[in-house]
Short mmCIF file of C-alpha atoms in Angstrom, two decimals:
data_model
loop_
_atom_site.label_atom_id
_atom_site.label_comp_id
_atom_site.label_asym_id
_atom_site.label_seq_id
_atom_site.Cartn_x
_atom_site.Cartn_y
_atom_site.Cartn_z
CA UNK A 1 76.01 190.09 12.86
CA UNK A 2 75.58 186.55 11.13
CA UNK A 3 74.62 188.45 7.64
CA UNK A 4 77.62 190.87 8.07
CA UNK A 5 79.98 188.10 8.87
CA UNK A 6 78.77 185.93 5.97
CA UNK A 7 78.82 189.18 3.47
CA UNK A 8 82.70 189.60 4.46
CA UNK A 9 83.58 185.58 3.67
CA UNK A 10 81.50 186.21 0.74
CA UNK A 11 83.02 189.05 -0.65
CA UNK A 12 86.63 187.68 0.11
CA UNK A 13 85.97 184.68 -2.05
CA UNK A 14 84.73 186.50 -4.99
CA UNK A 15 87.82 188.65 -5.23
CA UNK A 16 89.50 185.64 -4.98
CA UNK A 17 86.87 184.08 -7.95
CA UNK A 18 87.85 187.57 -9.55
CA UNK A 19 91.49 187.47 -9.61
CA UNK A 20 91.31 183.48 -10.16
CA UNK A 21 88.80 184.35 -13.55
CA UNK A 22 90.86 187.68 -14.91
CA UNK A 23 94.27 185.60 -14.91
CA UNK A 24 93.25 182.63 -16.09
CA UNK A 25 92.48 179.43 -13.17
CA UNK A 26 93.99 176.80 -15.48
CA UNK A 27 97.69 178.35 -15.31
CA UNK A 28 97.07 179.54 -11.62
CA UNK A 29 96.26 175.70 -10.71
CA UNK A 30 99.16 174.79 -13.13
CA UNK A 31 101.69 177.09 -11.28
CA UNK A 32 100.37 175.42 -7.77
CA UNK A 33 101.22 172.35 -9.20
CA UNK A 34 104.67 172.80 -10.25
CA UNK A 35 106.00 174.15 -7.41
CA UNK A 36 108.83 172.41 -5.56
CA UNK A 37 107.46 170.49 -2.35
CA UNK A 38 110.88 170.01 -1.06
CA UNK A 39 111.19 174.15 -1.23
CA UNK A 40 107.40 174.60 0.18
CA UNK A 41 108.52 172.58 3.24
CA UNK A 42 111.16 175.41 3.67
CA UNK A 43 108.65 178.23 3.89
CA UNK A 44 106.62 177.27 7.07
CA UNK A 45 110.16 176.47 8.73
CA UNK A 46 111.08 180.20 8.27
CA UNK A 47 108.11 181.49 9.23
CA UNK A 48 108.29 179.29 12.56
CA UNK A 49 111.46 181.68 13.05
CA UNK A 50 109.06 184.87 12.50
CA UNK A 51 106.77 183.53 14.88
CA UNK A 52 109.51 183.15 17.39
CA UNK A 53 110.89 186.96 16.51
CA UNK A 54 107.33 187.96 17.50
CA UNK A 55 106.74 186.01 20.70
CA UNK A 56 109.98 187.26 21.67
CA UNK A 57 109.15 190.75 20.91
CA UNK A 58 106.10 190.41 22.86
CA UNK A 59 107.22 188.97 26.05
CA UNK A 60 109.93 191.77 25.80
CA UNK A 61 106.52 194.30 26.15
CA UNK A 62 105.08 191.88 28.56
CA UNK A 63 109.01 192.01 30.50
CA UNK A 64 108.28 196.03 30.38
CA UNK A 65 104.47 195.41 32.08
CA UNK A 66 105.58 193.77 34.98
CA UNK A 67 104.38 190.21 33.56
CA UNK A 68 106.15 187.07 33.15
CA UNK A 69 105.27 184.56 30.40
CA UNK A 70 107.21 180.93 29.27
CA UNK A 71 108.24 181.50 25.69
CA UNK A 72 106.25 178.33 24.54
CA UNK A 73 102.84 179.71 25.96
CA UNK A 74 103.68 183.06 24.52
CA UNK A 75 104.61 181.31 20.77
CA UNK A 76 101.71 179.02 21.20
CA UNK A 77 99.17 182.15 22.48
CA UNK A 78 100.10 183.98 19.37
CA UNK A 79 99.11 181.20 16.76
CA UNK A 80 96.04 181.30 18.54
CA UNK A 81 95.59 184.58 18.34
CA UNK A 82 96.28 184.41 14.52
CA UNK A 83 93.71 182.07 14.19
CA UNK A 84 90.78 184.63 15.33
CA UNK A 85 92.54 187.26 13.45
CA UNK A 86 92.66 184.82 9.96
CA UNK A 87 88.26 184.89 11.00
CA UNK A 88 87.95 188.93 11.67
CA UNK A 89 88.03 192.12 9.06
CA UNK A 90 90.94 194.14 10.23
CA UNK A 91 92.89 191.21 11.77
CA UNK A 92 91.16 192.80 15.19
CA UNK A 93 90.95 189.42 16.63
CA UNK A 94 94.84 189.27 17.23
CA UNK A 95 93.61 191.67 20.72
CA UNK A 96 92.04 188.40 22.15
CA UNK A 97 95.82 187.00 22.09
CA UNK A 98 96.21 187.62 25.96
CA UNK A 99 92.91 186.11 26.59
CA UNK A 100 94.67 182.68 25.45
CA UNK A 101 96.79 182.97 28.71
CA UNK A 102 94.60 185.04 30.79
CA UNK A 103 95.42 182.49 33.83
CA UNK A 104 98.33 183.48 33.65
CA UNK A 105 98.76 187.32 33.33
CA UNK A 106 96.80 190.24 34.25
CA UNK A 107 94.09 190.81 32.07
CA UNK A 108 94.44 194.70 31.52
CA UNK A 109 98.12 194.55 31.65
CA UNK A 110 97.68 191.52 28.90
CA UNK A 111 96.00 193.69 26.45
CA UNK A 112 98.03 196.76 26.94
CA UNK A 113 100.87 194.76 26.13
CA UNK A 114 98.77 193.49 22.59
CA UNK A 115 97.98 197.49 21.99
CA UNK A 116 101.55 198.19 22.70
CA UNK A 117 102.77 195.45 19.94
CA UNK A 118 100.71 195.99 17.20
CA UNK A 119 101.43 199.41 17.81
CA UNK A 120 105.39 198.35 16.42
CA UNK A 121 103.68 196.63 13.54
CA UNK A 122 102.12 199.30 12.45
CA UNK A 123 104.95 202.05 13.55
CA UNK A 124 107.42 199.52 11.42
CA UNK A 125 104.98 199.41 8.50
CA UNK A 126 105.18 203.21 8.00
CA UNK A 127 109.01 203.27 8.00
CA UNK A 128 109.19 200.28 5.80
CA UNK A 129 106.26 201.45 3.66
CA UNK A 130 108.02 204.86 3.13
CA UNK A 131 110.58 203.48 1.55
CA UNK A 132 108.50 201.17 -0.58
CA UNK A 133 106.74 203.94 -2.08
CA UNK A 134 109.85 205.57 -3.34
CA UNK A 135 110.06 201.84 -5.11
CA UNK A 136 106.57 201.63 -6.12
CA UNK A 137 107.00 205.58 -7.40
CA UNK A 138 108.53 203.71 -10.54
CA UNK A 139 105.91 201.43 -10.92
CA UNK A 140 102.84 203.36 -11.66
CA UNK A 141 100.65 205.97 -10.52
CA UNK A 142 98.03 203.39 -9.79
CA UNK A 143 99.80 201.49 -7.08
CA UNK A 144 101.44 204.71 -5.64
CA UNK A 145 98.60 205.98 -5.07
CA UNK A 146 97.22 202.85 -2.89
CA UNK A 147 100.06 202.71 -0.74
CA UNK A 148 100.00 206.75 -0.03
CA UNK A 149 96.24 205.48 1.53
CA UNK A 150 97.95 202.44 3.34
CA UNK A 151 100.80 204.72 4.75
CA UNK A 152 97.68 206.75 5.74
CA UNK A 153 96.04 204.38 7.53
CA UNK A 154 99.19 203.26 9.21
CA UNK A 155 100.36 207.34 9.89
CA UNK A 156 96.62 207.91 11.61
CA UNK A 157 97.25 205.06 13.60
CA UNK A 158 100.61 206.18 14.78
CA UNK A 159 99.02 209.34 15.98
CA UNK A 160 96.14 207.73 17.52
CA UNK A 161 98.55 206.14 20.16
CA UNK A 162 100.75 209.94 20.42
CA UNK A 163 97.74 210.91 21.58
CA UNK A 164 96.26 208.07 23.33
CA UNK A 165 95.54 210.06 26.29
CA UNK A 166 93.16 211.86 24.65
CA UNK A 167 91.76 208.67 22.92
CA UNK A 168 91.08 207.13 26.31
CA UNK A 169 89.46 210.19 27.43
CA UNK A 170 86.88 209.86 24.67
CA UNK A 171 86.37 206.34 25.89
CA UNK A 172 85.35 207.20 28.94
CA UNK A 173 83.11 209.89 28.08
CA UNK A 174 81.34 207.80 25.72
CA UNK A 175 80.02 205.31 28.40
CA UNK A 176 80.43 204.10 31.75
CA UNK A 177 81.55 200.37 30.86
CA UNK A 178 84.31 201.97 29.43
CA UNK A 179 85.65 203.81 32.02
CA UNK A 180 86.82 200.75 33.91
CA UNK A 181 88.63 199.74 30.41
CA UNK A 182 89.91 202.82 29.81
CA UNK A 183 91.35 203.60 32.87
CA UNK A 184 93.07 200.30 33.57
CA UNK A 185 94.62 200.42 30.23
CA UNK A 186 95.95 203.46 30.82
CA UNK A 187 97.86 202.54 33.98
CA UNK A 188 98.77 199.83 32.42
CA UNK A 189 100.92 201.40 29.77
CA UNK A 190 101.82 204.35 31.71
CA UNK A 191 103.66 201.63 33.90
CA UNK A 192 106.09 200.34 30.94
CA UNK A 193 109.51 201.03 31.95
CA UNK A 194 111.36 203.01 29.55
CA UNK A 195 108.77 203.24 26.64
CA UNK A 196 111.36 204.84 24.42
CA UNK A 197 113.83 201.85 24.00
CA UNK A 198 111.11 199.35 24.13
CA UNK A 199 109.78 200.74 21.27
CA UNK A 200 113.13 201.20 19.36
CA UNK A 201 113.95 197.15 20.20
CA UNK A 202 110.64 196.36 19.40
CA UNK A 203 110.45 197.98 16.10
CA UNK A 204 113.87 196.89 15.25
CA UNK A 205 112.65 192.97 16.08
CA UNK A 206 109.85 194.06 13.68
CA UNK A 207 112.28 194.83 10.84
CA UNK A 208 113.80 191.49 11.20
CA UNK A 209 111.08 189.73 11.41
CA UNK A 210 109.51 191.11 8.03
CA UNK A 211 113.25 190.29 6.61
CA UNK A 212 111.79 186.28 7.23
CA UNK A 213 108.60 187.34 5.75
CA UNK A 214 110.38 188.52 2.79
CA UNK A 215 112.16 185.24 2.33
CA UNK A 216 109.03 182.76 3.02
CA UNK A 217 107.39 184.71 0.37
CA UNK A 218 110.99 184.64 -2.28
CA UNK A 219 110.93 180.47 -1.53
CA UNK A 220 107.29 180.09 -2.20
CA UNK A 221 108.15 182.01 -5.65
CA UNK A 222 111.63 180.13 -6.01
CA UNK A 223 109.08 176.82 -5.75
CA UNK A 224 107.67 177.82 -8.51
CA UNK A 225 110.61 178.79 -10.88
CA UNK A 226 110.76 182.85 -9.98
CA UNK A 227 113.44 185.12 -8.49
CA UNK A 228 112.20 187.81 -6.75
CA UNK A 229 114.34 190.27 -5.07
CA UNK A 230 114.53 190.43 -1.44
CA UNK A 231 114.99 193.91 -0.65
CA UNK A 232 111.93 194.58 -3.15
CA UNK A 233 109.95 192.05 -0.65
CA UNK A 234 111.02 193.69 2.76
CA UNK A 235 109.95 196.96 1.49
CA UNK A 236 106.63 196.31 -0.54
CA UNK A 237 105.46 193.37 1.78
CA UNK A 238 104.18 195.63 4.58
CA UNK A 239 102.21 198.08 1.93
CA UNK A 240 100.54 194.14 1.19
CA UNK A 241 99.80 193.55 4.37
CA UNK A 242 98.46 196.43 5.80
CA UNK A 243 95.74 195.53 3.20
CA UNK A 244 94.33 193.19 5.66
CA UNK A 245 93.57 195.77 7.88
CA UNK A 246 90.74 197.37 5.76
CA UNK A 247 87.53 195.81 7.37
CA UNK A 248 85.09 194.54 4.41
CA UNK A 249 86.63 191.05 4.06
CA UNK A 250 87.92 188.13 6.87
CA UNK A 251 91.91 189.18 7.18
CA UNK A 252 92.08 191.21 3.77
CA UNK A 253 91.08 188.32 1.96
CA UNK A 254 91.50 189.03 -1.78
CA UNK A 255 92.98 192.16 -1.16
CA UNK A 256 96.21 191.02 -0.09
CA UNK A 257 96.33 187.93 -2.60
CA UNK A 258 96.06 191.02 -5.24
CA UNK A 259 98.14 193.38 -3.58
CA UNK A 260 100.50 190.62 -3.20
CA UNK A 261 100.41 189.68 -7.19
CA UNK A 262 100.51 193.54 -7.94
CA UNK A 263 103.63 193.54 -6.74
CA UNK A 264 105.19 190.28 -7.81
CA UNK A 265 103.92 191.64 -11.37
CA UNK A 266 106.62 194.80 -11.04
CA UNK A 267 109.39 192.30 -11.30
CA UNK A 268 108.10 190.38 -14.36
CA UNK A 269 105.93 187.66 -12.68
CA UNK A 270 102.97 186.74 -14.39
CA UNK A 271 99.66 188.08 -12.95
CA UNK A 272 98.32 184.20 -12.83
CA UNK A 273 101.66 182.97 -11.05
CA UNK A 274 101.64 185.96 -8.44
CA UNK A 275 97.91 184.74 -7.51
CA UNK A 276 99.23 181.64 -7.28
CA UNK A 277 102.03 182.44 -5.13
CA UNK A 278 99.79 184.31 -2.63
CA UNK A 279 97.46 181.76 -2.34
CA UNK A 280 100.04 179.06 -1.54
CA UNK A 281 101.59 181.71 1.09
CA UNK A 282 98.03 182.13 2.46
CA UNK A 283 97.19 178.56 3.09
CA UNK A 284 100.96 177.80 4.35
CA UNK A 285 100.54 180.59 7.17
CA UNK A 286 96.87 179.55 8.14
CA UNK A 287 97.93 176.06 8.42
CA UNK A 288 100.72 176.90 10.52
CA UNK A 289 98.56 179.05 12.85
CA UNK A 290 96.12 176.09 13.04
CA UNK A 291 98.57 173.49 13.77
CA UNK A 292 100.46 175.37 16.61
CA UNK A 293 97.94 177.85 17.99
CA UNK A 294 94.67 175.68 18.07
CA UNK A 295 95.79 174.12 21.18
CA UNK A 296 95.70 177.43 23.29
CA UNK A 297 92.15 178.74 21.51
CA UNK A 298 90.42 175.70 22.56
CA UNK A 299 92.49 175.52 25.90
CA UNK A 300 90.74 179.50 26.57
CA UNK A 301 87.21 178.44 25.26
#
């Protein structure tokens, strides 16, 4: 486990050594250093209002469970969960979210309701990503045909949870300890009232919130002298993110910061300045997950 963990942090910071080496670490650091602070200040302000889109978009699933939770445990509960899923390949640690506030909800009903959200991520992803990739068509074959095995990714998952009956079946054929799991998850969600709408508002809260991802991302690049259009970022940001959930480094390390720069390339920003621009987003969100969610991971150790 140790040797696997190290290999992924490993791994992440040579494609980050990669990227930094193949487009040039002199006007990467020089971009970094230019940028506005007055406009960097901006860009964990707006992603505070993400984080409270999502923490109300969660306690709306919670709402739909039967469970009750203050909106300033839920905001703080889902820093901390950002902070194990900034440490894990696949961003998996974001499930130990309701374990930050297991006092105070029921612990099966807690995860369902952490299945049941990232569920929307992912279910927004595709309908976002879809229409990146008619973008991205224009681009080059290259990057089409990365985000055709993204919207894969994000289409199996989508029919993993259509048929999550049959998932949870496996589960508990595979072993007795899961059977308890499996079981009390599936109550769980087969007790949401009115599934349908709660997915529709929760995928529309998604939307909006990647709208404020968008523009945290076009003021870290404004910073730095660059326009970027938004609608390019609302639709090409979740393709770059759904990076992160390929397992082989902590978060997608590397892989989004290239994905990311990819994409800030199509609009005529330089390969070194898109790098820079990622790496600058990365350490703003990280930092913000540390400063407001490390209070409710150490509270739950």
């Amino acid at each position: 486990m140790f040797w696997r963990t190290a290999a992924r942090l490993i791994f992440g910071l040579l494609l980050i050594a990669a990227l930094l080496y193949r487009f040039n670490p002199a006007a990467a650091l020089s971009t970094v250093l230019s940028a506005s602070p007055a406009l960097l200040l901006l860009a964990p302000a707006v992603y505070s209002i993400t984080f409270l889109i999502l923490s109300l978009r969660w306690r709306r699933v919670l709402h739909a469970l039967g469970e009750d939770l203050p909106l300033s445990d839920a905001y703080q509960a889902f820093a901390g969960g950002m902070i194990l899923s900034d440490l894990t390949p696949g961003r998996i640690g974001d499930l130990s979210r309701s374990l930050l506030v297991r006092d105070q909800l029921t612990l099966y009903k807690g995860l369902a309701s952490v299945v049941i959200d990232r569920y929307a991520d992912l279910l927004t992803t595709f309908a976002l990503g879809l229409w990146g990739m008619v973008f991205l068509a224009q681009r080059g074959p290259y990057i089409l045909l990365a985000s055709s095995a993204i919207l894969m990714i994000a289409a199996s998952a989508s029919f993993l949870w259509l048929r999550r009956s049959s998932v949870l079946e496996v589960l508990r054929s595979r072993s007795s300890r899961f059977t308890g799991i499996a079981n009390a998850l599936d109550d769980a969600i087969s007790d949401v009232r009115g599934i349908k709408g709660l997915m529709a508002g929760s995928v529309l809260m998604t939307i909006v919130a990647w709208i404020t991802h968008a523009l945290r991302i076009a003021i870290i690049a404004r910073s730095v002298g660059y326009e970027i259009p938004l609608p390019m970022l609302i639709f090409g940001l979740p393709l770059v993110s759904a990076l992160s959930l390929i397992p082989v480094t902590f978060s997608g390390l590397g892989l989004v910061e290239g994905g990311l720069a990819v994409l800030l390339a199509g609009v005529g920003v330089p390969a070194a300045a898109g790098v820079s621009i990622a790496l600058m987003d990365r350490a703003i969100t990280v930092a913000f997950h540390i400063l407001v969610g490390s209070r409710a991971a150490t509270r739950a150790l």
